[in-house]
Amino acid sequence: MSPSLSEGEPLAVSEQRPIKSVEIYLPSILGYEKIARNAAAAIAQEMGFSEDRIEDLQTAVAEACMNAIEHGNRSERSAKVTVLLTAAESGELEVKVTDEGHTPLPDERPQPGSSADHRGWGMFFIEQLMDKVEFSRLPEGGNSVRMVIYLTPERAQGDQGAAASQEAPPSAE
């Protein structure tokens, strides 16, 4: 018989079922991105991610949430940011950050340091820190960023190599 909460003692983490999915709704107020960042870190830690990978994940999640708050929702307090964290048994953690904003994503993202106000680093950091990143405009309005990070960087390199080999034209032998 496995232990239960009704027996008075909490289950050990190793005996608990792993978290598969968490959905968080945040107000468009800077500072609340920390909730999503910490939730992502907790799930990644449970999945066995290294501290370096968790730090990368936390930075990317915070940047995506701050972009949604500031740029997508224009800090309109009543507009929400939705964060969906989904853990796969394959060692993949997917994070979707969605805003309700009416400001579309730029067709061309600014290059970091290209303007005097030092803006434009958020999307750059996200793309550098995560293994897969997709930015999209939602049909019903709002923007979404889908980010994927793998348990090991080697898995990401393997996926990128497979994608490159599928895109490469056949060689003439």
PDB file of C-alpha atoms in Angstrom:
ATOM      1  CA  MET A   1       0.000   0.000   0.000  1.00  0.00           C
ATOM      2  CA  SER A   2       1.437   3.361  -0.965  1.00  0.00           C
ATOM      3  CA  PRO A   3       1.438   6.226   1.516  1.00  0.00           C
ATOM      4  CA  SER A   4      -1.283   8.839   1.214  1.00  0.00           C
ATOM      5  CA  LEU A   5      -1.821  12.320   2.524  1.00  0.00           C
ATOM      6  CA  SER A   6      -4.648  11.037   4.743  1.00  0.00           C
ATOM      7  CA  GLU A   7      -2.110   9.027   6.754  1.00  0.00           C
ATOM      8  CA  GLY A   8      -0.705  12.278   8.079  1.00  0.00           C
ATOM      9  CA  GLU A   9       2.644  12.252   6.320  1.00  0.00           C
ATOM     10  CA  PRO A  10       3.310  13.955   3.014  1.00  0.00           C
ATOM     11  CA  LEU A  11       4.474  11.868   0.092  1.00  0.00           C
ATOM     12  CA  ALA A  12       8.145  11.985  -0.758  1.00  0.00           C
ATOM     13  CA  VAL A  13       8.822  13.832  -4.009  1.00  0.00           C
ATOM     14  CA  SER A  14      10.050  10.639  -5.671  1.00  0.00           C
ATOM     15  CA  GLU A  15       6.718   8.940  -4.874  1.00  0.00           C
ATOM     16  CA  GLN A  16       4.604  11.756  -6.293  1.00  0.00           C
ATOM     17  CA  ARG A  17       3.447  11.760  -9.891  1.00  0.00           C
ATOM     18  CA  PRO A  18       5.410  14.294 -11.924  1.00  0.00           C
ATOM     19  CA  ILE A  19       3.753  17.540 -12.933  1.00  0.00           C
ATOM     20  CA  LYS A  20       2.676  17.322 -16.578  1.00  0.00           C
ATOM     21  CA  SER A  21       1.124  20.728 -17.121  1.00  0.00           C
ATOM     22  CA  VAL A  22       0.692  24.010 -15.258  1.00  0.00           C
ATOM     23  CA  GLU A  23      -1.263  27.025 -16.493  1.00  0.00           C
ATOM     24  CA  ILE A  24      -0.696  30.417 -14.878  1.00  0.00           C
ATOM     25  CA  TYR A  25      -2.573  33.670 -15.428  1.00  0.00           C
ATOM     26  CA  LEU A  26      -0.638  36.833 -14.605  1.00  0.00           C
ATOM     27  CA  PRO A  27      -1.752  40.456 -14.480  1.00  0.00           C
ATOM     28  CA  SER A  28       0.191  42.811 -16.730  1.00  0.00           C
ATOM     29  CA  ILE A  29       2.250  44.182 -13.873  1.00  0.00           C
ATOM     30  CA  LEU A  30       6.031  43.889 -13.900  1.00  0.00           C
ATOM     31  CA  GLY A  31       7.228  41.676 -11.077  1.00  0.00           C
ATOM     32  CA  TYR A  32       4.601  38.987 -11.596  1.00  0.00           C
ATOM     33  CA  GLU A  33       6.847  37.310 -14.183  1.00  0.00           C
ATOM     34  CA  LYS A  34       8.722  35.899 -11.180  1.00  0.00           C
ATOM     35  CA  ILE A  35       5.795  33.552 -10.506  1.00  0.00           C
ATOM     36  CA  ALA A  36       6.098  31.983 -13.964  1.00  0.00           C
ATOM     37  CA  ARG A  37       9.893  31.909 -13.728  1.00  0.00           C
ATOM     38  CA  ASN A  38       9.775  30.073 -10.401  1.00  0.00           C
ATOM     39  CA  ALA A  39       7.116  27.608 -11.579  1.00  0.00           C
ATOM     40  CA  ALA A  40       9.201  26.776 -14.665  1.00  0.00           C
ATOM     41  CA  ALA A  41      12.271  26.244 -12.475  1.00  0.00           C
ATOM     42  CA  ALA A  42      10.370  23.938 -10.109  1.00  0.00           C
ATOM     43  CA  ILE A  43       9.127  21.755 -12.964  1.00  0.00           C
ATOM     44  CA  ALA A  44      12.555  21.689 -14.634  1.00  0.00           C
ATOM     45  CA  GLN A  45      14.201  20.718 -11.352  1.00  0.00           C
ATOM     46  CA  GLU A  46      11.692  17.891 -10.885  1.00  0.00           C
ATOM     47  CA  MET A  47      12.481  16.727 -14.432  1.00  0.00           C
ATOM     48  CA  GLY A  48      16.209  16.607 -13.647  1.00  0.00           C
ATOM     49  CA  PHE A  49      17.476  19.649 -15.567  1.00  0.00           C
ATOM     50  CA  SER A  50      20.940  20.937 -14.643  1.00  0.00           C
ATOM     51  CA  GLU A  51      21.250  24.219 -12.757  1.00  0.00           C
ATOM     52  CA  ASP A  52      22.683  25.920 -15.875  1.00  0.00           C
ATOM     53  CA  ARG A  53      19.730  24.826 -18.005  1.00  0.00           C
ATOM     54  CA  ILE A  54      17.291  25.943 -15.284  1.00  0.00           C
ATOM     55  CA  GLU A  55      18.917  29.389 -15.164  1.00  0.00           C
ATOM     56  CA  ASP A  56      18.617  29.673 -18.961  1.00  0.00           C
ATOM     57  CA  LEU A  57      14.964  28.646 -18.732  1.00  0.00           C
ATOM     58  CA  GLN A  58      14.229  31.150 -15.965  1.00  0.00           C
ATOM     59  CA  THR A  59      15.804  33.996 -17.934  1.00  0.00           C
ATOM     60  CA  ALA A  60      13.868  33.135 -21.108  1.00  0.00           C
ATOM     61  CA  VAL A  61      10.536  32.767 -19.273  1.00  0.00           C
ATOM     62  CA  ALA A  62      11.017  36.067 -17.445  1.00  0.00           C
ATOM     63  CA  GLU A  63      11.939  37.857 -20.695  1.00  0.00           C
ATOM     64  CA  ALA A  64       8.935  36.411 -22.543  1.00  0.00           C
ATOM     65  CA  CYS A  65       6.576  37.429 -19.731  1.00  0.00           C
ATOM     66  CA  MET A  66       8.040  40.940 -19.472  1.00  0.00           C
ATOM     67  CA  ASN A  67       7.715  41.368 -23.259  1.00  0.00           C
ATOM     68  CA  ALA A  68       4.077  40.252 -23.058  1.00  0.00           C
ATOM     69  CA  ILE A  69       3.392  42.664 -20.190  1.00  0.00           C
ATOM     70  CA  GLU A  70       5.241  45.688 -21.590  1.00  0.00           C
ATOM     71  CA  HIS A  71       4.869  45.381 -25.353  1.00  0.00           C
ATOM     72  CA  GLY A  72       1.932  43.057 -26.013  1.00  0.00           C
ATOM     73  CA  ASN A  73      -0.394  44.257 -23.263  1.00  0.00           C
ATOM     74  CA  ARG A  74       1.247  47.686 -22.890  1.00  0.00           C
ATOM     75  CA  SER A  75       1.184  47.259 -19.100  1.00  0.00           C
ATOM     76  CA  GLU A  76      -2.620  47.414 -19.095  1.00  0.00           C
ATOM     77  CA  ARG A  77      -3.268  45.966 -15.647  1.00  0.00           C
ATOM     78  CA  SER A  78      -6.527  44.245 -16.614  1.00  0.00           C
ATOM     79  CA  ALA A  79      -4.941  42.418 -19.575  1.00  0.00           C
ATOM     80  CA  LYS A  80      -3.625  39.004 -18.635  1.00  0.00           C
ATOM     81  CA  VAL A  81      -0.563  37.042 -19.628  1.00  0.00           C
ATOM     82  CA  THR A  82      -1.095  33.290 -19.844  1.00  0.00           C
ATOM     83  CA  VAL A  83       1.811  30.927 -19.260  1.00  0.00           C
ATOM     84  CA  LEU A  84       1.412  27.229 -20.056  1.00  0.00           C
ATOM     85  CA  LEU A  85       4.205  24.897 -18.930  1.00  0.00           C
ATOM     86  CA  THR A  86       4.089  21.355 -20.293  1.00  0.00           C
ATOM     87  CA  ALA A  87       6.559  18.617 -19.351  1.00  0.00           C
ATOM     88  CA  ALA A  88       7.037  15.672 -21.696  1.00  0.00           C
ATOM     89  CA  GLU A  89       8.334  12.292 -20.594  1.00  0.00           C
ATOM     90  CA  SER A  90      10.950  12.605 -23.340  1.00  0.00           C
ATOM     91  CA  GLY A  91      12.732  15.271 -21.282  1.00  0.00           C
ATOM     92  CA  GLU A  92      11.308  18.251 -23.118  1.00  0.00           C
ATOM     93  CA  LEU A  93       9.758  21.246 -21.372  1.00  0.00           C
ATOM     94  CA  GLU A  94       7.517  23.483 -23.466  1.00  0.00           C
ATOM     95  CA  VAL A  95       6.571  26.983 -22.344  1.00  0.00           C
ATOM     96  CA  LYS A  96       3.919  29.069 -24.093  1.00  0.00           C
ATOM     97  CA  VAL A  97       3.525  32.715 -23.120  1.00  0.00           C
ATOM     98  CA  THR A  98       0.501  34.486 -24.578  1.00  0.00           C
ATOM     99  CA  ASP A  99      -0.654  38.077 -24.250  1.00  0.00           C
ATOM    100  CA  GLU A 100      -3.964  39.761 -25.092  1.00  0.00           C
ATOM    101  CA  GLY A 101      -2.342  42.722 -26.752  1.00  0.00           C
ATOM    102  CA  HIS A 102      -3.210  44.473 -29.937  1.00  0.00           C
ATOM    103  CA  THR A 103       0.411  45.263 -30.737  1.00  0.00           C
ATOM    104  CA  PRO A 104       1.616  42.741 -33.313  1.00  0.00           C
ATOM    105  CA  LEU A 105       5.088  41.287 -33.166  1.00  0.00           C
ATOM    106  CA  PRO A 106       7.494  43.159 -35.413  1.00  0.00           C
ATOM    107  CA  ASP A 107       8.234  41.487 -38.755  1.00  0.00           C
ATOM    108  CA  GLU A 108      11.888  42.153 -38.113  1.00  0.00           C
ATOM    109  CA  ARG A 109      13.127  42.046 -34.569  1.00  0.00           C
ATOM    110  CA  PRO A 110      15.519  44.799 -33.567  1.00  0.00           C
ATOM    111  CA  GLN A 111      19.131  43.789 -33.320  1.00  0.00           C
ATOM    112  CA  PRO A 112      20.505  44.101 -29.786  1.00  0.00           C
ATOM    113  CA  GLY A 113      22.317  47.368 -29.301  1.00  0.00           C
ATOM    114  CA  SER A 114      21.091  48.800 -32.616  1.00  0.00           C
ATOM    115  CA  SER A 115      19.297  51.670 -30.922  1.00  0.00           C
ATOM    116  CA  ALA A 116      20.437  54.212 -28.392  1.00  0.00           C
ATOM    117  CA  ASP A 117      17.890  53.063 -25.783  1.00  0.00           C
ATOM    118  CA  HIS A 118      19.509  49.593 -25.522  1.00  0.00           C
ATOM    119  CA  ARG A 119      16.225  47.801 -26.185  1.00  0.00           C
ATOM    120  CA  GLY A 120      15.698  44.638 -28.217  1.00  0.00           C
ATOM    121  CA  TRP A 121      17.680  42.165 -26.153  1.00  0.00           C
ATOM    122  CA  GLY A 122      14.694  40.170 -24.810  1.00  0.00           C
ATOM    123  CA  MET A 123      13.817  38.233 -27.966  1.00  0.00           C
ATOM    124  CA  PHE A 124      17.510  37.779 -28.740  1.00  0.00           C
ATOM    125  CA  PHE A 125      18.137  36.240 -25.296  1.00  0.00           C
ATOM    126  CA  ILE A 126      15.117  33.966 -25.625  1.00  0.00           C
ATOM    127  CA  GLU A 127      16.339  32.670 -28.989  1.00  0.00           C
ATOM    128  CA  GLN A 128      19.849  32.088 -27.633  1.00  0.00           C
ATOM    129  CA  LEU A 129      18.830  30.376 -24.392  1.00  0.00           C
ATOM    130  CA  MET A 130      16.075  28.044 -25.577  1.00  0.00           C
ATOM    131  CA  ASP A 131      16.392  25.102 -27.962  1.00  0.00           C
ATOM    132  CA  LYS A 132      13.337  26.000 -30.074  1.00  0.00           C
ATOM    133  CA  VAL A 133      11.462  29.306 -30.267  1.00  0.00           C
ATOM    134  CA  GLU A 134       8.412  30.306 -32.309  1.00  0.00           C
ATOM    135  CA  PHE A 135       6.797  33.746 -32.225  1.00  0.00           C
ATOM    136  CA  SER A 136       3.273  34.054 -33.601  1.00  0.00           C
ATOM    137  CA  ARG A 137       0.298  36.385 -33.857  1.00  0.00           C
ATOM    138  CA  LEU A 138      -2.944  34.748 -32.720  1.00  0.00           C
ATOM    139  CA  PRO A 139      -6.027  34.916 -34.984  1.00  0.00           C
ATOM    140  CA  GLU A 140      -8.209  36.144 -32.109  1.00  0.00           C
ATOM    141  CA  GLY A 141      -5.653  38.824 -31.191  1.00  0.00           C
ATOM    142  CA  GLY A 142      -2.635  38.727 -28.991  1.00  0.00           C
ATOM    143  CA  ASN A 143       0.816  37.279 -29.437  1.00  0.00           C
ATOM    144  CA  SER A 144       2.338  33.982 -28.416  1.00  0.00           C
ATOM    145  CA  VAL A 145       5.852  32.718 -27.951  1.00  0.00           C
ATOM    146  CA  ARG A 146       6.424  28.967 -27.805  1.00  0.00           C
ATOM    147  CA  MET A 147       9.721  27.937 -26.258  1.00  0.00           C
ATOM    148  CA  VAL A 148      11.146  24.449 -25.860  1.00  0.00           C
ATOM    149  CA  ILE A 149      14.124  23.411 -23.792  1.00  0.00           C
ATOM    150  CA  TYR A 150      15.498  19.878 -23.676  1.00  0.00           C
ATOM    151  CA  LEU A 151      16.842  18.093 -20.637  1.00  0.00           C
ATOM    152  CA  THR A 152      20.263  17.944 -22.298  1.00  0.00           C
ATOM    153  CA  PRO A 153      21.799  20.333 -24.839  1.00  0.00           C
ATOM    154  CA  GLU A 154      22.918  17.296 -26.854  1.00  0.00           C
ATOM    155  CA  ARG A 155      19.272  16.450 -27.588  1.00  0.00           C
ATOM    156  CA  ALA A 156      18.768  19.926 -29.034  1.00  0.00           C
ATOM    157  CA  GLN A 157      21.849  19.598 -31.226  1.00  0.00           C
ATOM    158  CA  GLY A 158      20.607  16.219 -32.455  1.00  0.00           C
ATOM    159  CA  ASP A 159      17.231  17.716 -33.403  1.00  0.00           C
ATOM    160  CA  GLN A 160      18.883  20.657 -35.171  1.00  0.00           C
ATOM    161  CA  GLY A 161      21.145  18.290 -37.103  1.00  0.00           C
ATOM    162  CA  ALA A 162      18.179  16.160 -38.162  1.00  0.00           C
ATOM    163  CA  ALA A 163      16.273  19.249 -39.307  1.00  0.00           C
ATOM    164  CA  ALA A 164      19.281  20.486 -41.273  1.00  0.00           C
ATOM    165  CA  SER A 165      19.702  17.129 -43.008  1.00  0.00           C
ATOM    166  CA  GLN A 166      16.020  17.158 -44.020  1.00  0.00           C
ATOM    167  CA  GLU A 167      16.384  20.652 -45.503  1.00  0.00           C
ATOM    168  CA  ALA A 168      19.652  19.952 -47.313  1.00  0.00           C
ATOM    169  CA  PRO A 169      19.338  19.193 -51.016  1.00  0.00           C
ATOM    170  CA  PRO A 170      20.422  15.709 -52.078  1.00  0.00           C
ATOM    171  CA  SER A 171      24.044  15.507 -53.084  1.00  0.00           C
ATOM    172  CA  ALA A 172      24.956  14.564 -56.630  1.00  0.00           C
ATOM    173  CA  GLU A 173      27.141  11.494 -56.440  1.00  0.00           C
TER     174      GLU A 173
END
